[in-house]
Coordinates of C-alpha atoms and ligand atoms in Angstrom, one line a residue:
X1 CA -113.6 -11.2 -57.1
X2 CA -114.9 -12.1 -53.8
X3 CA -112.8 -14.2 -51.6
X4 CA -113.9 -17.2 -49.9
X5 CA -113.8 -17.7 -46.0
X6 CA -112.0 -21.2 -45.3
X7 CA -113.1 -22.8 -42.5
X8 CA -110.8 -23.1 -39.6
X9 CA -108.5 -25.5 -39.5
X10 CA -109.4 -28.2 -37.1
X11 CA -106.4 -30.1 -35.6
X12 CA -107.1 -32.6 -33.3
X13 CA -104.8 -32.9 -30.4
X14 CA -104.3 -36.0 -28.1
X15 CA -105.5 -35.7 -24.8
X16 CA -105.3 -38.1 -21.7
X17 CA -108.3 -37.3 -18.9
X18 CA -107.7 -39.0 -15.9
X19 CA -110.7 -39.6 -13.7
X20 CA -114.1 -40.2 -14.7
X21 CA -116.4 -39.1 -12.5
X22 CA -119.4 -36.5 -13.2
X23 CA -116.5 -34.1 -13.7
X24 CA -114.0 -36.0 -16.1
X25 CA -116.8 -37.9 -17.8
X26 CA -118.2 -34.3 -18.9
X27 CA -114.2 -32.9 -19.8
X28 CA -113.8 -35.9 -22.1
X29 CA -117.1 -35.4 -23.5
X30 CA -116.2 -32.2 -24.2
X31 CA -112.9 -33.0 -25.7
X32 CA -114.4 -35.9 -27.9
X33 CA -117.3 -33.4 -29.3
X34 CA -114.2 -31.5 -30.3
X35 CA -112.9 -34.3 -32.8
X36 CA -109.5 -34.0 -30.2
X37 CA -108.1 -37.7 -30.1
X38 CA -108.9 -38.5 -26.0
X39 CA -107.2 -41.3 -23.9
X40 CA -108.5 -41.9 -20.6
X41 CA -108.2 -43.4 -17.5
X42 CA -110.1 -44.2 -14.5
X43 CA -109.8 -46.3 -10.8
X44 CA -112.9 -47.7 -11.5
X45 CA -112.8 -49.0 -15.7
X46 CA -116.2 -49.5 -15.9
X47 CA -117.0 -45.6 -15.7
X48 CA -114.7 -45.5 -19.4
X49 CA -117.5 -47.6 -21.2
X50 CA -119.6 -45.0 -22.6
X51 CA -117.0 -42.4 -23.5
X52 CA -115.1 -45.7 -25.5
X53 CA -118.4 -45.9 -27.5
X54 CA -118.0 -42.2 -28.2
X55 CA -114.6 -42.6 -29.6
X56 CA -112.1 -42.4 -26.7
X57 CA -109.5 -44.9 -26.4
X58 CA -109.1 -46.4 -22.3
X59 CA -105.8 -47.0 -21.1
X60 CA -104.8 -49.9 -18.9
X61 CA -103.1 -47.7 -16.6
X62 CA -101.9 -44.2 -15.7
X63 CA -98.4 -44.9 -17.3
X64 CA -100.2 -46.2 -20.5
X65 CA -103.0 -42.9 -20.1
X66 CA -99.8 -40.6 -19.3
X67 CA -97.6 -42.0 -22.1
X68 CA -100.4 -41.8 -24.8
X69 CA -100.7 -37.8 -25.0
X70 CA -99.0 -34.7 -24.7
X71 CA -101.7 -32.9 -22.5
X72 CA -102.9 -34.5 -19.3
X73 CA -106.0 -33.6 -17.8
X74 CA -106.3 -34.7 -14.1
X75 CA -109.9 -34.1 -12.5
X76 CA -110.5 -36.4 -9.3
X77 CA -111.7 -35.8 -6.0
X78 CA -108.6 -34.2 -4.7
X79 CA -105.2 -33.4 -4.8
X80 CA -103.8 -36.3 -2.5
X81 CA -105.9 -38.7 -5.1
X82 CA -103.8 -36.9 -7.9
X83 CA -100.5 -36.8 -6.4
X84 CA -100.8 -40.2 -5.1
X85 CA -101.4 -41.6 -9.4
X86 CA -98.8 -38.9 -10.6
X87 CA -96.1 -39.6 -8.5
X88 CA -94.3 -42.8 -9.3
X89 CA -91.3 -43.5 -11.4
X90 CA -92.9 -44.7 -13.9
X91 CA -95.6 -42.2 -14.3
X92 CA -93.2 -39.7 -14.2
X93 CA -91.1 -41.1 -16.7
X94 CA -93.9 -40.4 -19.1
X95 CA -95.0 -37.2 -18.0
X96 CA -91.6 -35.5 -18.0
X97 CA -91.5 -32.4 -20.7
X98 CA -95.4 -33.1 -21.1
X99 CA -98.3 -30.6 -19.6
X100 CA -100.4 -31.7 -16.7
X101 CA -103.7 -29.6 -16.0
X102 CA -104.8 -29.7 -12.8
X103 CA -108.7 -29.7 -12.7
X104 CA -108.9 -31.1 -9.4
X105 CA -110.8 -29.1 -6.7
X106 CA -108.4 -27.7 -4.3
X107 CA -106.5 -24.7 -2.1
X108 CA -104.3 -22.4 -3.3
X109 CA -101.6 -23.8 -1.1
X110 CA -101.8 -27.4 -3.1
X111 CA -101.4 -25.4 -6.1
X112 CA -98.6 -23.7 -4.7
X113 CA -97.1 -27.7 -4.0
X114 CA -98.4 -29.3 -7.1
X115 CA -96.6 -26.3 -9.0
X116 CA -93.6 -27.0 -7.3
X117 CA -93.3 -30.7 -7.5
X118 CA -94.1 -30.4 -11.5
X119 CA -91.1 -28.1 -11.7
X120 CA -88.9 -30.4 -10.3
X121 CA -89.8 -33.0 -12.7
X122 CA -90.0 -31.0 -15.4
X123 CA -93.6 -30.9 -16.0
X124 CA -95.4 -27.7 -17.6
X125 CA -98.2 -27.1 -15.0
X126 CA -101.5 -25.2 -15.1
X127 CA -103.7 -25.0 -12.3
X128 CA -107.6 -25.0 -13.1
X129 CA -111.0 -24.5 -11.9
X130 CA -114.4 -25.1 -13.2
X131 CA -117.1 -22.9 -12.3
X132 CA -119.5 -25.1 -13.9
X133 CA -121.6 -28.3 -13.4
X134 CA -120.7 -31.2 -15.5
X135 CA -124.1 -30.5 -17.2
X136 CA -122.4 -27.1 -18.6
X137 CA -119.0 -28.3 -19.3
X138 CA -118.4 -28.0 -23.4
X139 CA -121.5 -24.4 -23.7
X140 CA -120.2 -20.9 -24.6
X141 CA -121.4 -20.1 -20.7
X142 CA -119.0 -22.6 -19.1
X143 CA -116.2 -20.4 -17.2
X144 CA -113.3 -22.2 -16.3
X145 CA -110.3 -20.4 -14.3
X146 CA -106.3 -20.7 -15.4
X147 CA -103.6 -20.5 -13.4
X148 CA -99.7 -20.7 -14.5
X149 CA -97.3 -20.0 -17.0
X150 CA -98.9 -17.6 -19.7
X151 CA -96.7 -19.5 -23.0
X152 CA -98.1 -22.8 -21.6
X153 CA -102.2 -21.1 -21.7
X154 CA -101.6 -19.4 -24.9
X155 CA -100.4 -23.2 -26.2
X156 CA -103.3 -25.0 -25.5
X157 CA -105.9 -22.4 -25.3
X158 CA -108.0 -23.9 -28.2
X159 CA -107.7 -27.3 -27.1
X160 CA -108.7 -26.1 -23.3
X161 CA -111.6 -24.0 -25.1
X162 CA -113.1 -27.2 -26.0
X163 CA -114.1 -27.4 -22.7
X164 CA -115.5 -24.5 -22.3
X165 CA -116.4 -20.8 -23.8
X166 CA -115.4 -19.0 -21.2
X167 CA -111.7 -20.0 -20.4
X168 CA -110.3 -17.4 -18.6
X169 CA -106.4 -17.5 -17.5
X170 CA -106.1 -15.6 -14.1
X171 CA -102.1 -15.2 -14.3
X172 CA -98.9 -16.7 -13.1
X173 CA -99.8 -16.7 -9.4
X174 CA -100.6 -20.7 -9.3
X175 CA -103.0 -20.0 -6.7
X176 CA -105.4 -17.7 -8.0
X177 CA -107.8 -20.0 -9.7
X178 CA -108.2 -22.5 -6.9
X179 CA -108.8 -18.7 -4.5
X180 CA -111.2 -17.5 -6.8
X181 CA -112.8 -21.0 -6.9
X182 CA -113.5 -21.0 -3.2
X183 CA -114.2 -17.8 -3.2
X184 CA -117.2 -18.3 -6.0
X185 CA -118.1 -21.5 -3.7
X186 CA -118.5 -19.1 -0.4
X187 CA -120.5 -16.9 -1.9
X188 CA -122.7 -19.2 -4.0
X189 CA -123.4 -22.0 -1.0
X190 CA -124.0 -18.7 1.2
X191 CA -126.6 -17.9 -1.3
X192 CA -128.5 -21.3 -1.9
X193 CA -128.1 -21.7 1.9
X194 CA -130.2 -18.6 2.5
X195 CA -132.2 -19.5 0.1
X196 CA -133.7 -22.7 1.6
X197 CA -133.4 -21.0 5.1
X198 CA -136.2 -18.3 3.7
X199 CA -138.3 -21.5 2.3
X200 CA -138.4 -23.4 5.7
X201 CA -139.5 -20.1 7.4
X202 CA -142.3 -19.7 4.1
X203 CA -143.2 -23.1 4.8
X204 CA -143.9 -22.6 8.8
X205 CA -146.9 -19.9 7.5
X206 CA -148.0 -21.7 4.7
X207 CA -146.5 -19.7 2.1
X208 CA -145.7 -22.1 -1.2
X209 CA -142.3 -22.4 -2.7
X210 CA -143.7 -21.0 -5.8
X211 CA -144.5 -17.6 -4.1
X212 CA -141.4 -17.5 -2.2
X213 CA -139.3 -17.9 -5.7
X214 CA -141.4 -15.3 -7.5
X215 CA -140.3 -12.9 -4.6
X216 CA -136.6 -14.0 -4.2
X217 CA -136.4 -13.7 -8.3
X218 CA -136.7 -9.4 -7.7
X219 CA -134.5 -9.4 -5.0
X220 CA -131.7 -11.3 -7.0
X221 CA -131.7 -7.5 -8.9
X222 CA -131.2 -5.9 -5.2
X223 CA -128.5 -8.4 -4.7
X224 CA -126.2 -7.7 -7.2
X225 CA -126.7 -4.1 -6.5
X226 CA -125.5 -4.7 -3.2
X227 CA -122.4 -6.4 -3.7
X228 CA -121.2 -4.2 -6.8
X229 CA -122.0 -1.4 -3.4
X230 CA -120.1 -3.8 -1.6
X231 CA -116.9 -3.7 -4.0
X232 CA -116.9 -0.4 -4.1
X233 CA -116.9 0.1 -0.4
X234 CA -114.4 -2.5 0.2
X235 CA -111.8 -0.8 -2.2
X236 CA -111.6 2.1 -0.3
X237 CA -112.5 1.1 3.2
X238 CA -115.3 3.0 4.2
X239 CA -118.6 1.9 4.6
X240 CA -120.5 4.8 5.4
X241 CA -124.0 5.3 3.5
X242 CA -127.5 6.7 3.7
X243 CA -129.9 3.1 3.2
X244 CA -129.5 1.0 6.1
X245 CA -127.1 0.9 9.1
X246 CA -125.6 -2.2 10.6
X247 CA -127.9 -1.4 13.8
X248 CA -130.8 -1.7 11.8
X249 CA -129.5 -4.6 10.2
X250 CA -128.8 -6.5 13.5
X251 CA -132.7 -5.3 14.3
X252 CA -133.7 -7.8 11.1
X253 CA -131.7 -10.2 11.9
X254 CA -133.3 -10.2 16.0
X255 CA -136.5 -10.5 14.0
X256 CA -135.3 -13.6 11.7
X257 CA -134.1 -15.0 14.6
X258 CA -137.3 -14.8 16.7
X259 CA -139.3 -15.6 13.6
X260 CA -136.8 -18.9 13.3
X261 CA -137.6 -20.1 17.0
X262 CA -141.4 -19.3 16.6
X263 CA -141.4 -21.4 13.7
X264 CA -139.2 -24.7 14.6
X265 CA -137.3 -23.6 12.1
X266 CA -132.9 -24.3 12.1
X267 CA -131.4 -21.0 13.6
X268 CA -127.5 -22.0 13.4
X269 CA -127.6 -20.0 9.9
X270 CA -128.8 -16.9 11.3
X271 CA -126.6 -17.2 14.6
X272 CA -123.5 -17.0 12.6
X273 CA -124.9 -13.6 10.7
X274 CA -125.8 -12.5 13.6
X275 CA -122.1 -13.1 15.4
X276 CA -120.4 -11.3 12.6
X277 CA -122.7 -8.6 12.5
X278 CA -122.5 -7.7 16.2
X279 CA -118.5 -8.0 15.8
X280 CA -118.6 -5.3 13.1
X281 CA -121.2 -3.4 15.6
X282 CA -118.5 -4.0 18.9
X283 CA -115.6 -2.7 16.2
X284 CA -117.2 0.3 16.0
X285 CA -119.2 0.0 12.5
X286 CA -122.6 0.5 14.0
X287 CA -123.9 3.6 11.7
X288 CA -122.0 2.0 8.7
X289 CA -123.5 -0.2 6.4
X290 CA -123.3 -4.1 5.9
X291 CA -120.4 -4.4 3.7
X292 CA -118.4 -3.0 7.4
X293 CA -118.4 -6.9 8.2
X294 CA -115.5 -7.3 5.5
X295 CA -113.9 -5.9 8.1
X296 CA -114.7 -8.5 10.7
X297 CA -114.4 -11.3 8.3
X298 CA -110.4 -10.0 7.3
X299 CA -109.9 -9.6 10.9
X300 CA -109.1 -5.8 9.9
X301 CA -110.0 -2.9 12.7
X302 CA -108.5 0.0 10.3
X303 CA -112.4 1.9 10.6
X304 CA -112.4 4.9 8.7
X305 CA -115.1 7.2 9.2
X306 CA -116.3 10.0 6.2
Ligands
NAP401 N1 -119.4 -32.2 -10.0 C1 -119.3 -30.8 -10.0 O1 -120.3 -30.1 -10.2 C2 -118.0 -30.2 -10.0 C3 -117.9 -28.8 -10.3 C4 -116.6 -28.2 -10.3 C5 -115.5 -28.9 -9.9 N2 -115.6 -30.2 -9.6 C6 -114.4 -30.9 -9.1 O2 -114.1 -32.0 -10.0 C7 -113.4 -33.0 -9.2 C8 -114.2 -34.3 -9.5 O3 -115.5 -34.2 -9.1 P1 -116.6 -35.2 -9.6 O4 -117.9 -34.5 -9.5 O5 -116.3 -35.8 -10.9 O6 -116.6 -36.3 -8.5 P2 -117.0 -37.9 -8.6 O7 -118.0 -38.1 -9.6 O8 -117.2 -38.3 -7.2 O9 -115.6 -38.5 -9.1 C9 -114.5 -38.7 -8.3 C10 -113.4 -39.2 -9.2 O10 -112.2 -39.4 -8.3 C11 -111.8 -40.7 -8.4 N3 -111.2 -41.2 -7.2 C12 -111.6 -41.0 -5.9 N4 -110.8 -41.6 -5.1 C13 -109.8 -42.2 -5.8 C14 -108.7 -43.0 -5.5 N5 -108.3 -43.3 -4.2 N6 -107.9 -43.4 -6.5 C15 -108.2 -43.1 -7.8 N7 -109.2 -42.4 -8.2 C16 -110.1 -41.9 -7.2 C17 -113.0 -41.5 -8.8 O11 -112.7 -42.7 -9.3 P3 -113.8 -44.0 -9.2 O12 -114.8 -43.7 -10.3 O13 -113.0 -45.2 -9.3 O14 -114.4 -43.8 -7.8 C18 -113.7 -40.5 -9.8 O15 -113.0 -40.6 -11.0 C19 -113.5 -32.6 -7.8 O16 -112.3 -32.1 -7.4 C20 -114.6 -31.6 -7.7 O17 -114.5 -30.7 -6.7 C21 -116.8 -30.9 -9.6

């Protein structure tokens, strides 16, 4: 006799999402598309209309929003925001043996604080970060980073996989998903930044945006070449290769810069490549290859030659 696959059970959870901006507005969303039973709260009550005709209930006020759920979702625009509607008596008084999540941009050192100060009050504290637009918050794709106490991931995993498909808990050290965060944000502003830098030089010799994407498109496959080179070579400290030196790099980058000034085209980008480039050249990483400016960026000097 066959046996028949029961479905999984569903069991909605109450969850309170305070803030909703872009951000919050999506997690709620997210939480409501999930059949989870979602209180929430904003500065602005107006922004609570829509999700209310989705389902949600609104609370009158962080105590009433903190009092209504087990699970508190906080997304604002920053930690100073969130400590300043967490910390009062009152709120407190509600949130006490409850779980906050933290999905408020910030630094691993507010982390560090926020962790503390939930401690003290006897709050179970994860610290988040979504790698994710709003538009993306709730698909498979959507990565979001955990920080904190693994028992207090593992028991609310599923409801924090509402959010997203690709919840991935980091560890204990409270920091880590906020440090990864930024570090995501370096890189990918560094990338876009470059990116319009190469369309207003395109532009200054008539070359369409179309083109100019077409060609950036096969050097995203040279890109991540590069920085899985570049992982390798920061692991063990040695940046020597056979492709291109850092001499030859500072070369291109005299060009870009010429090009830029030709063109009336910004050259503050450029000038700060250039500046770390020539301090990995001064440190004595001129025949190594481009990843040697880790070295600059950590403020190391330990050059190690093959
Ligand atoms: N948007 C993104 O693509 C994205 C991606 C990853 C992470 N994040 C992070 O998510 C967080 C929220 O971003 P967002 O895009 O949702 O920003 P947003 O649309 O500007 O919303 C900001 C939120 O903070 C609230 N707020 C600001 N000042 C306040 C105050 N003094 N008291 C009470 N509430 C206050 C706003 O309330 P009002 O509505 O009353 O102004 C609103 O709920 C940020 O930390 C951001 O870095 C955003």
């Amino acid at each position: 006799m066959s046996e028949q696959i029961q479905p999984a059970e569903h069991r909605p959870v109450a969850v309170t999402v305070l803030g909703l901006g872009h951000m919050g507005s999506a997690l709620a969303r997210a939480f409501l598309a999930n059949r989870h039973t979602v209180t929430v709260w904003n500065r602005s009550a107006a922004k609570a209309e829509p999700l209310v005709h989705a389902g949600a209930q609104q609370a009158k006020s962080v105590q009433d929003a903190a009092a209504a759920s087990d699970v508190i979702v906080v997304c604002v625009v920053d930690y100073a925001v969130s400590n300043s509607l967490l910390d009062s008596r009152a709120v407190l008084e509600k949130l006490r043996g409850k779980t906050v999540v933290q999905l408020t941009s910030g630094t691993p050192q507010r982390a560090r604080e926020a962790e503390a100060w939930a401690r003290r009050q006897e709050i179970s504290y994860l610290d988040g970060a979504i790698i994710s637009y709003p538009s993306g918050v709730g698909t498979p794709e959507c990565m979001i980073l955990y920080a904190g106490p693994e028992e207090v991931f593992e028991a609310h995993r599923k409801l924090l996989g509402s959010l997203g498909g690709n919840a991935v808990f980091l560890g204990e050290r409270i920091g880590s998903a906020s440090a990864l965060d930024l570090s995501l944000l370096t890189f990918g502003f560094a990338a876009n930044m470059g990116f319009l830098h190469g369309a207003a030089l395109c532009e200054a010799e008539g070359i369409s945006v179309d083109s100019y994407l077409e060609a950036a498109n096969a050097l995203m496959a040279i890109i991540a070449g590069d920085s899985l080179k570049a992982a390798k070579m920061i692991s063990k400290s040695n940046y020597a290769g056979h492709e291109a030196s850092l001499e030859v790099c500072a070369s291109a980058f005299g060009n870009i810069l010429r090009f830029s000034d030709e063109a009336g085209v910004h050259r503050a980008g450029s000038e700060l490549l250039v500046s770390l480039v020539k301090g990995a050249i001064a440190s004595g990483y001129g025949g190594h290859e481009f990843p040697a400016v880790f070295e600059v960026l950590c403020k190391k000097k330990n050059l190690k030659t093959n």
